[in-house]
Coordinates of C-alpha atoms and ligand atoms in Angstrom, one line a residue:
M1 CA 0.9 -35.6 -6.2
A2 CA -0.3 -33.5 -9.2
A3 CA -3.9 -34.3 -8.3
I4 CA -3.3 -33.1 -4.8
G5 CA -1.6 -30.1 -6.2
S6 CA -4.7 -29.4 -8.3
A7 CA -7.1 -29.9 -5.4
V8 CA -5.2 -27.9 -2.8
G9 CA -5.1 -24.3 -3.9
L10 CA -6.5 -20.9 -3.3
G11 CA -9.7 -22.8 -2.7
N12 CA -8.4 -24.0 0.6
I13 CA -6.8 -20.9 2.0
W14 CA -8.7 -18.1 0.4
R15 CA -12.1 -19.6 -0.6
F16 CA -12.8 -22.1 2.2
P17 CA -12.4 -19.7 5.1
Y18 CA -14.5 -17.0 3.5
V19 CA -17.2 -19.3 2.4
A20 CA -17.2 -20.9 5.8
Y21 CA -17.4 -17.5 7.3
K22 CA -20.3 -16.4 5.1
N23 CA -22.2 -19.6 5.9
G24 CA -22.2 -19.7 9.6
G25 CA -18.6 -20.4 10.6
G26 CA -18.4 -23.7 12.4
A27 CA -21.8 -24.8 11.2
F28 CA -20.4 -24.9 7.7
L29 CA -18.1 -27.8 8.6
I30 CA -21.1 -30.2 8.9
P31 CA -22.4 -29.7 5.3
Y32 CA -18.8 -29.5 4.1
F33 CA -17.9 -33.0 5.4
V34 CA -21.2 -34.4 4.4
A35 CA -20.6 -33.2 0.9
L36 CA -17.0 -34.6 1.0
F37 CA -18.2 -38.1 1.8
T38 CA -21.4 -38.2 -0.1
V39 CA -20.3 -36.7 -3.4
G40 CA -16.7 -35.6 -3.3
I41 CA -15.1 -39.0 -2.7
P42 CA -17.5 -41.1 -4.8
L43 CA -17.1 -38.7 -7.8
L44 CA -13.4 -38.6 -7.4
I45 CA -13.2 -42.4 -7.5
A46 CA -15.5 -42.3 -10.6
E47 CA -13.4 -39.6 -12.4
Y48 CA -10.1 -41.5 -11.6
S49 CA -11.7 -44.7 -12.9
V50 CA -12.9 -43.1 -16.1
G51 CA -9.6 -41.5 -16.8
S52 CA -7.7 -44.7 -16.1
M53 CA -10.2 -46.9 -18.0
F54 CA -10.2 -44.8 -21.3
R55 CA -6.8 -43.1 -21.0
K56 CA -8.2 -40.0 -22.6
S57 CA -9.0 -36.5 -21.6
A58 CA -12.5 -35.7 -20.3
P59 CA -14.3 -34.9 -23.6
M60 CA -13.0 -37.9 -25.4
A61 CA -13.5 -40.2 -22.4
M62 CA -17.1 -39.1 -22.3
R63 CA -17.3 -39.8 -26.0
S64 CA -16.1 -43.3 -25.4
I65 CA -18.8 -43.8 -22.8
H66 CA -21.4 -42.5 -25.3
R67 CA -21.1 -40.3 -28.3
K68 CA -24.1 -38.2 -27.1
V69 CA -22.5 -37.2 -23.9
E70 CA -19.2 -35.8 -25.2
W71 CA -20.5 -32.3 -24.6
V72 CA -20.6 -32.9 -20.8
G73 CA -16.8 -33.3 -20.9
W74 CA -16.4 -30.1 -23.0
W75 CA -18.6 -28.1 -20.6
G76 CA -16.4 -29.2 -17.8
V77 CA -13.2 -28.2 -19.4
F78 CA -14.6 -24.8 -20.5
S79 CA -15.7 -24.2 -17.0
A80 CA -12.2 -24.9 -15.8
F81 CA -11.0 -22.3 -18.3
L82 CA -13.5 -19.8 -17.0
I83 CA -12.2 -20.4 -13.5
A84 CA -8.6 -20.2 -14.8
I85 CA -9.3 -16.7 -16.1
Y86 CA -10.1 -15.2 -12.7
Y87 CA -8.0 -17.6 -10.7
S88 CA -4.9 -16.3 -12.4
V89 CA -5.9 -12.7 -11.6
L90 CA -6.2 -13.6 -7.9
M91 CA -2.8 -15.2 -8.2
A92 CA -1.5 -12.0 -9.8
W93 CA -2.8 -10.1 -6.8
C94 CA -1.0 -12.5 -4.5
L95 CA 2.2 -12.0 -6.4
C96 CA 2.0 -8.2 -6.0
Y97 CA 1.1 -8.6 -2.3
L98 CA 4.1 -10.8 -1.8
F99 CA 6.3 -7.9 -2.8
H100 CA 4.2 -5.4 -0.8
S101 CA 4.7 -7.6 2.3
F102 CA 8.3 -6.5 2.5
G103 CA 7.3 -2.9 3.3
L104 CA 3.8 -3.8 4.7
V105 CA 2.7 -1.0 2.4
W106 CA -1.0 -1.6 3.0
Q107 CA -0.7 0.2 6.4
P108 CA -2.4 2.0 8.1
D109 CA -5.7 1.1 6.3
A110 CA -5.5 -2.2 4.4
S111 CA -9.0 -1.8 3.0
S112 CA -8.4 1.6 1.5
F113 CA -5.1 0.5 0.2
F114 CA -6.6 -2.6 -1.5
F115 CA -9.5 -0.8 -3.1
N116 CA -8.2 2.6 -3.8
D117 CA -4.4 2.3 -4.3
F118 CA -4.1 -1.3 -5.5
L119 CA -7.2 -2.2 -7.4
K120 CA -8.1 1.4 -8.2
A121 CA -11.6 0.2 -7.8
G122 CA -14.7 2.3 -8.1
T123 CA -18.1 1.1 -6.9
S124 CA -19.4 0.7 -10.4
L125 CA -19.6 -2.6 -12.2
S126 CA -18.9 -1.2 -15.6
L127 CA -15.4 -1.6 -17.0
G128 CA -13.3 1.3 -16.2
G129 CA -11.7 2.6 -13.0
G130 CA -8.0 2.8 -13.0
I131 CA -5.6 0.1 -14.2
N132 CA -2.7 -0.9 -12.0
M133 CA 0.1 -1.9 -14.3
Q134 CA 1.7 -3.9 -11.6
I135 CA -1.2 -6.3 -11.8
V136 CA -0.9 -6.6 -15.6
F137 CA 2.8 -7.5 -15.3
A138 CA 2.0 -10.0 -12.5
L139 CA -0.7 -11.6 -14.6
L140 CA 1.8 -11.9 -17.4
A141 CA 4.2 -13.5 -15.1
I142 CA 1.6 -16.0 -13.9
W143 CA 0.6 -17.0 -17.4
T144 CA 4.2 -17.3 -18.5
S145 CA 4.9 -19.6 -15.7
I146 CA 1.9 -21.7 -16.5
Y147 CA 3.1 -22.0 -20.1
L148 CA 6.6 -22.9 -19.2
I149 CA 5.5 -25.6 -16.8
L150 CA 3.1 -27.1 -19.2
Y151 CA 4.5 -27.0 -22.7
K152 CA 6.9 -29.9 -22.2
G153 CA 4.3 -32.1 -20.7
V154 CA 3.7 -34.3 -17.7
K155 CA 7.4 -34.8 -16.8
S156 CA 8.0 -31.2 -15.9
I157 CA 4.7 -31.1 -14.0
G158 CA 6.0 -34.0 -11.9
K159 CA 9.1 -32.0 -11.0
V160 CA 7.1 -28.8 -10.2
V161 CA 4.6 -30.5 -7.9
A162 CA 7.3 -32.2 -5.9
I163 CA 8.1 -28.7 -4.7
T164 CA 4.9 -26.8 -4.9
V165 CA 2.9 -29.3 -2.8
P166 CA 5.1 -29.9 0.3
L167 CA 6.5 -26.3 0.5
P168 CA 3.2 -24.4 1.0
T169 CA 2.0 -27.1 3.5
I170 CA 5.1 -26.3 5.6
L171 CA 4.4 -22.6 5.2
L172 CA 0.8 -23.1 6.3
L173 CA 2.0 -25.0 9.4
I174 CA 4.3 -22.1 10.3
L175 CA 1.4 -19.7 10.0
T176 CA -0.9 -21.9 12.0
V177 CA 1.6 -22.2 14.9
R178 CA 2.2 -18.4 14.8
G179 CA -1.6 -17.8 14.7
L180 CA -2.3 -20.1 17.6
T181 CA 0.3 -18.5 19.8
L182 CA -1.1 -15.0 19.4
P183 CA -3.4 -13.5 22.0
G184 CA -7.1 -13.7 21.1
A185 CA -6.6 -16.8 18.9
S186 CA -9.0 -18.7 21.0
M187 CA -11.7 -16.2 20.2
G188 CA -11.2 -16.7 16.5
L189 CA -11.2 -20.5 16.9
E190 CA -14.4 -20.4 18.9
F191 CA -16.0 -18.5 16.0
Y192 CA -14.6 -21.0 13.5
L193 CA -15.6 -24.1 15.3
A194 CA -18.8 -23.2 17.2
P195 CA -21.7 -24.3 15.1
D196 CA -24.6 -22.0 14.4
F197 CA -27.1 -24.8 13.7
S198 CA -29.8 -22.4 12.5
K199 CA -27.9 -22.0 9.3
L200 CA -28.3 -25.6 8.4
S201 CA -31.8 -25.1 7.4
M202 CA -30.8 -22.8 4.5
P203 CA -30.4 -24.5 1.1
S204 CA -27.9 -22.0 0.1
V205 CA -25.6 -23.2 2.9
W206 CA -25.8 -26.7 1.6
L207 CA -25.3 -25.6 -2.0
A208 CA -22.2 -23.6 -0.9
A209 CA -20.8 -26.7 0.7
Y210 CA -21.3 -28.9 -2.3
A211 CA -20.0 -26.2 -4.6
Q212 CA -16.9 -25.8 -2.3
I213 CA -16.3 -29.5 -2.6
F214 CA -16.5 -29.5 -6.4
F215 CA -14.3 -26.4 -6.6
S216 CA -11.8 -27.6 -4.0
L217 CA -11.4 -31.2 -5.3
S218 CA -11.2 -29.8 -8.9
L219 CA -14.1 -32.1 -9.8
A220 CA -16.5 -31.9 -12.7
Q221 CA -14.0 -30.1 -14.9
G222 CA -12.1 -33.0 -16.5
I223 CA -9.0 -32.4 -14.5
M224 CA -9.0 -35.5 -12.4
I225 CA -10.0 -37.5 -15.5
V226 CA -7.1 -36.3 -17.5
Y227 CA -4.6 -36.7 -14.6
A228 CA -5.8 -40.3 -14.1
S229 CA -5.4 -41.0 -17.8
F230 CA -1.6 -40.5 -17.2
L231 CA -1.5 -43.2 -14.5
K232 CA 0.2 -46.5 -15.1
K233 CA -2.3 -49.3 -15.8
G234 CA -3.3 -51.0 -12.5
S235 CA -2.5 -48.0 -10.3
D236 CA -4.5 -47.9 -7.1
I237 CA -7.6 -45.8 -7.6
N238 CA -9.5 -45.8 -4.3
N239 CA -6.4 -45.2 -2.3
N240 CA -5.5 -42.2 -4.5
A241 CA -9.0 -40.8 -4.2
F242 CA -9.1 -41.0 -0.4
I243 CA -5.6 -39.5 -0.1
T244 CA -6.5 -36.6 -2.5
A245 CA -9.8 -35.9 -0.7
L246 CA -8.4 -36.1 2.8
A247 CA -5.3 -34.1 1.9
D248 CA -7.6 -31.5 0.5
G249 CA -10.1 -31.4 3.3
G250 CA -7.3 -31.5 5.9
T251 CA -5.5 -28.6 4.3
A252 CA -8.7 -26.5 4.2
F253 CA -9.5 -27.4 7.8
L254 CA -5.9 -26.5 8.8
A255 CA -6.1 -23.2 6.8
G256 CA -9.2 -22.4 8.8
F257 CA -7.1 -22.5 12.0
A258 CA -4.4 -20.3 10.5
V259 CA -6.9 -17.8 9.3
F260 CA -9.4 -17.7 12.2
A261 CA -6.7 -17.6 14.9
V262 CA -5.2 -14.5 13.2
L263 CA -8.7 -13.0 12.9
G264 CA -9.2 -13.6 16.6
Y265 CA -6.0 -11.7 17.2
L266 CA -7.3 -8.9 15.1
A267 CA -10.5 -8.8 17.1
Y268 CA -8.5 -8.8 20.3
Q269 CA -6.3 -6.0 19.1
T270 CA -9.0 -3.7 17.8
G271 CA -11.7 -4.6 20.4
M272 CA -14.2 -5.4 17.6
P273 CA -16.5 -8.4 17.7
M274 CA -15.5 -11.4 15.6
E275 CA -18.5 -10.9 13.3
E276 CA -17.2 -7.5 12.3
V277 CA -13.5 -7.9 12.0
A278 CA -13.7 -10.0 8.8
G279 CA -15.9 -8.4 6.3
G280 CA -16.2 -11.8 4.6
G281 CA -16.0 -11.8 0.8
I282 CA -12.9 -12.2 -1.3
G283 CA -11.2 -9.4 0.6
L284 CA -10.5 -11.7 3.5
A285 CA -7.0 -12.6 2.2
F286 CA -6.2 -9.2 0.9
I287 CA -7.6 -6.9 3.6
T288 CA -8.3 -8.6 6.9
Y289 CA -5.4 -11.0 6.9
P290 CA -2.8 -8.4 5.9
T291 CA -4.2 -6.0 8.6
A292 CA -3.6 -8.7 11.2
I293 CA -0.2 -9.5 9.9
A294 CA 0.9 -5.9 10.1
K295 CA -0.1 -5.9 13.8
M296 CA 2.1 -8.9 14.6
P297 CA 4.6 -8.1 17.3
I298 CA 7.7 -9.5 15.5
L299 CA 8.6 -10.5 12.0
A300 CA 5.4 -9.1 10.5
S301 CA 6.9 -8.8 7.0
F302 CA 8.2 -12.3 7.2
F303 CA 4.7 -13.7 7.9
G304 CA 3.3 -11.6 5.1
V305 CA 5.7 -13.1 2.7
I306 CA 5.0 -16.6 4.0
F307 CA 1.3 -16.2 3.6
F308 CA 1.4 -14.9 0.0
M309 CA 4.1 -17.4 -0.9
A310 CA 1.9 -20.2 0.4
L311 CA -1.0 -18.9 -1.7
L312 CA 1.1 -18.7 -4.8
T313 CA 2.7 -22.1 -4.5
F314 CA -0.6 -23.7 -3.5
G315 CA -2.3 -21.9 -6.4
I316 CA 0.1 -22.5 -9.3
D317 CA -0.6 -26.3 -9.7
S318 CA -4.3 -25.7 -9.5
A319 CA -4.0 -23.0 -12.2
F320 CA -2.0 -25.2 -14.6
S321 CA -4.3 -28.2 -14.0
M322 CA -7.2 -26.1 -15.4
V323 CA -5.2 -25.4 -18.5
E324 CA -4.1 -29.0 -18.8
A325 CA -7.7 -30.1 -18.9
I326 CA -8.6 -28.0 -21.9
T327 CA -5.4 -28.4 -23.8
N328 CA -5.6 -32.2 -23.6
G329 CA -9.2 -32.1 -24.7
M330 CA -8.2 -30.1 -27.8
K331 CA -5.2 -32.3 -28.4
D332 CA -7.1 -35.5 -28.2
K333 CA -10.0 -34.4 -30.4
F334 CA -8.3 -32.3 -33.1
G335 CA -4.8 -33.7 -33.0
V336 CA -3.2 -30.2 -32.5
S337 CA 0.2 -30.1 -31.0
R338 CA 0.6 -29.7 -27.2
E339 CA 2.9 -26.8 -27.5
K340 CA 0.8 -24.9 -29.9
I341 CA -2.5 -25.3 -28.1
T342 CA -0.9 -24.6 -24.7
L343 CA 0.4 -21.3 -26.0
I344 CA -2.9 -20.3 -27.5
I345 CA -4.8 -21.1 -24.3
C346 CA -2.3 -19.2 -22.2
I347 CA -2.5 -16.1 -24.4
M348 CA -6.3 -16.2 -24.4
G349 CA -6.3 -16.7 -20.6
F350 CA -4.0 -13.7 -20.2
L351 CA -6.0 -11.4 -22.5
L352 CA -9.3 -12.3 -21.0
G353 CA -7.8 -11.9 -17.6
L354 CA -7.0 -8.3 -18.5
L355 CA -10.7 -7.6 -18.5
L356 CA -10.7 -8.3 -14.7
V357 CA -7.7 -6.0 -14.0
P358 CA -9.5 -2.6 -14.0
G359 CA -11.1 -1.5 -10.8
S360 CA -14.4 -3.1 -11.3
G361 CA -12.8 -6.6 -11.7
I362 CA -13.1 -7.6 -8.2
H363 CA -16.9 -7.6 -8.4
W364 CA -16.9 -9.6 -11.5
I365 CA -14.5 -12.1 -9.9
E366 CA -16.9 -12.5 -7.1
I367 CA -19.9 -12.9 -9.4
M368 CA -18.1 -15.3 -11.7
D369 CA -16.8 -17.4 -8.9
H370 CA -20.3 -17.6 -7.4
F371 CA -22.0 -18.6 -10.6
V372 CA -19.5 -20.9 -12.2
S373 CA -18.9 -22.9 -9.0
N374 CA -22.3 -22.8 -7.5
F375 CA -24.3 -23.4 -10.6
A376 CA -22.1 -24.7 -13.5
L377 CA -20.0 -27.0 -11.5
V378 CA -22.9 -28.4 -9.5
F379 CA -24.8 -29.0 -12.7
I380 CA -21.9 -30.6 -14.5
G381 CA -21.3 -32.7 -11.4
L382 CA -24.9 -33.8 -11.5
L383 CA -24.6 -34.7 -15.2
E384 CA -21.4 -36.7 -14.5
C385 CA -23.1 -38.7 -11.7
L386 CA -25.9 -39.6 -14.2
V387 CA -23.5 -40.5 -17.0
F388 CA -21.2 -42.5 -14.8
G389 CA -23.9 -44.0 -12.8
Y390 CA -26.4 -45.0 -15.5
V391 CA -24.7 -44.9 -18.9
L392 CA -21.3 -46.4 -17.9
G393 CA -22.7 -48.1 -14.8
G394 CA -22.0 -47.5 -11.2
E395 CA -21.3 -51.1 -10.4
R396 CA -19.0 -51.4 -13.4
I397 CA -16.9 -48.5 -12.1
R398 CA -16.9 -50.0 -8.6
K399 CA -15.6 -53.3 -9.9
Y400 CA -13.0 -51.6 -12.0
A401 CA -11.8 -49.5 -9.1
N402 CA -11.9 -52.3 -6.6
D403 CA -9.9 -54.6 -8.8
V404 CA -6.9 -52.4 -8.7
S405 CA -7.3 -51.0 -5.2
D406 CA -6.3 -52.0 -1.7
I407 CA -9.3 -50.3 -0.1
R408 CA -12.5 -51.8 -1.6
V409 CA -15.6 -49.6 -1.8
G410 CA -19.0 -51.2 -1.1
R411 CA -22.3 -50.8 -2.8
W412 CA -22.8 -47.5 -1.1
F413 CA -20.6 -46.1 -3.8
S414 CA -23.1 -46.8 -6.6
I415 CA -26.0 -45.7 -4.4
M416 CA -24.3 -42.3 -3.9
L417 CA -23.5 -41.9 -7.5
K418 CA -26.9 -43.0 -8.9
L419 CA -29.3 -41.9 -6.3
F420 CA -28.1 -39.8 -3.4
A421 CA -25.9 -37.4 -5.2
P422 CA -28.3 -36.6 -8.1
I423 CA -31.2 -36.1 -5.7
V424 CA -29.2 -33.8 -3.4
L425 CA -27.7 -31.9 -6.2
I426 CA -31.0 -31.3 -8.0
S427 CA -32.8 -30.3 -4.8
I428 CA -30.2 -27.8 -3.6
A429 CA -29.7 -26.4 -7.1
A430 CA -33.4 -25.8 -7.5
A431 CA -33.9 -24.4 -4.0
S432 CA -31.0 -22.0 -4.5
L433 CA -32.2 -21.0 -7.9
V434 CA -35.5 -20.0 -6.3
E435 CA -33.6 -18.2 -3.5
L436 CA -31.6 -16.3 -6.2
M437 CA -34.7 -15.3 -8.0
V438 CA -36.4 -14.1 -4.9
N439 CA -33.5 -12.4 -3.1
G440 CA -30.9 -11.8 -5.9
Y441 CA -27.3 -12.1 -5.1
G442 CA -25.7 -9.8 -2.6
N443 CA -26.2 -6.2 -3.6
Y444 CA -25.5 -6.9 -7.3
P445 CA -27.9 -5.6 -9.9
S446 CA -29.9 -8.1 -11.8
W447 CA -28.2 -7.2 -15.1
S448 CA -24.8 -8.4 -13.8
I449 CA -26.4 -11.7 -12.7
L450 CA -27.9 -12.1 -16.1
L451 CA -24.6 -11.5 -17.7
A452 CA -22.9 -14.1 -15.5
G453 CA -25.7 -16.5 -16.4
M454 CA -25.1 -15.7 -20.1
I455 CA -21.4 -16.5 -19.7
V456 CA -22.2 -19.8 -18.2
A457 CA -24.8 -20.4 -20.9
A458 CA -22.2 -19.5 -23.6
S459 CA -19.8 -22.1 -22.2
F460 CA -22.6 -24.7 -22.4
I461 CA -23.4 -23.8 -26.0
T462 CA -19.8 -23.8 -27.0
A463 CA -19.5 -27.3 -25.4
I464 CA -22.4 -28.6 -27.6
V465 CA -20.8 -27.1 -30.7
F466 CA -17.4 -28.6 -29.9
A467 CA -19.0 -32.0 -29.3
R468 CA -20.5 -31.9 -32.8
L469 CA -17.3 -31.0 -34.6
K470 CA -15.6 -33.8 -36.3
C471 CA -12.6 -35.3 -34.5
R472 CA -9.2 -36.1 -36.0
E473 CA -10.0 -39.6 -37.2
E474 CA -13.1 -38.5 -39.0
Q475 CA -11.5 -35.7 -40.9
Ligands
LIG1 N1 -9.1 -27.0 -6.5 C1 -8.5 -25.7 -6.6 C2 -8.5 -25.0 -5.3 O1 -9.1 -25.4 -4.4 C3 -9.2 -24.9 -7.6 C4 -9.5 -25.5 -8.9 C5 -10.7 -25.3 -9.4 C6 -8.6 -26.2 -9.6 C7 -11.1 -25.8 -10.6 C8 -8.9 -26.7 -10.8 C9 -10.2 -26.5 -11.2 O2 -7.9 -24.0 -5.3

């Protein structure tokens, strides 16, 4: 349940629809499901097996596989922390919007409200612009909740996920039914599901699909490894992997209906074509969706509250899972107490998150999200496939997982892990790197891209340093 909670999050409701939208709408579903079956599920089985085999967090599990690869585990958990920094800011926005839903205050122009009144955003990327204290307090509330849920350990996590997994699923179903019964919904769905095959020839679309799978299944960041390390010996692995993956993919697919049906309604109401109503980008959940909600004939505020409540409750277990990965890494390696390290990480997460609160933050969130998920996660995923496939042994993992599982995976599993996934990941990463060099990223200046690259590089170097530090037993 906690693993599903980690997987299903803002990635499904906020990220998936906007990434799908950017990459050809319905056409994106093809690479998405290909990525789910060729890399998502095999790597999930491998991460669960490694966690359950070594019963340690990612860095130390990697160390048990081979001393020289401990850094891969650290790089994963540091990337999770980087994501946690902006993820919590997004959640803070959701919390503010939850309250704004009561008065539908973003009317009449949700875009101007979002940028000018709420974010106080300028167009510049440099720090500055106004600071909305609401967001600061909301961010504090989010990090405080993460701390309170985590400091006691896995028992309280169990209690929290028993509520925060089913509840938002019900909320999402309510939104979907509401969306589908609005006029114009079919237009939105047609846009969502009608494939534009020409997009499939672009490597960046495939990269986006693989990146979305890594992000959405919380792979390559040590999260699934540490959660599996808490499983009882002999727990079914393959079944859990399939359930997690399908619950995650299913929720994203469902969220697509809830989002695109409502966008269709907006197109119908405003007479604009589908391509134009959603500006794409991360504003989808904060501009387009609220605009559509405000136009609903009845109970508009109610549906606003439901939407942001769903985002928050879906998001919270993803947010704390990222923290869990890094705190357990530190605890295992240096023997620090759980309470202390959780507190330190939460305070750091809050302080670093403050950098993203001023007006320019939204651009940095978009840049960070793009680079950490598209490049760091894909790269760490690739390293994991190699370490698991060759150093630990794909067949060994397969045997381990099959011995405890009802569903047995065939040899395809090792082939995916050892050959298919590495080849695909290397080629799309290389092709996209070339595309990035040639075309840049969006309208962002190259210095901002360089800075994002440096942040990713810094997490890599820190990972190497941490792997070289002595661990508790050696001190
Ligand atoms: N999987 C989460 C989501 O889809 C996000 C996440 C990313 C969680 C990285 C943990 C680590 O929202």
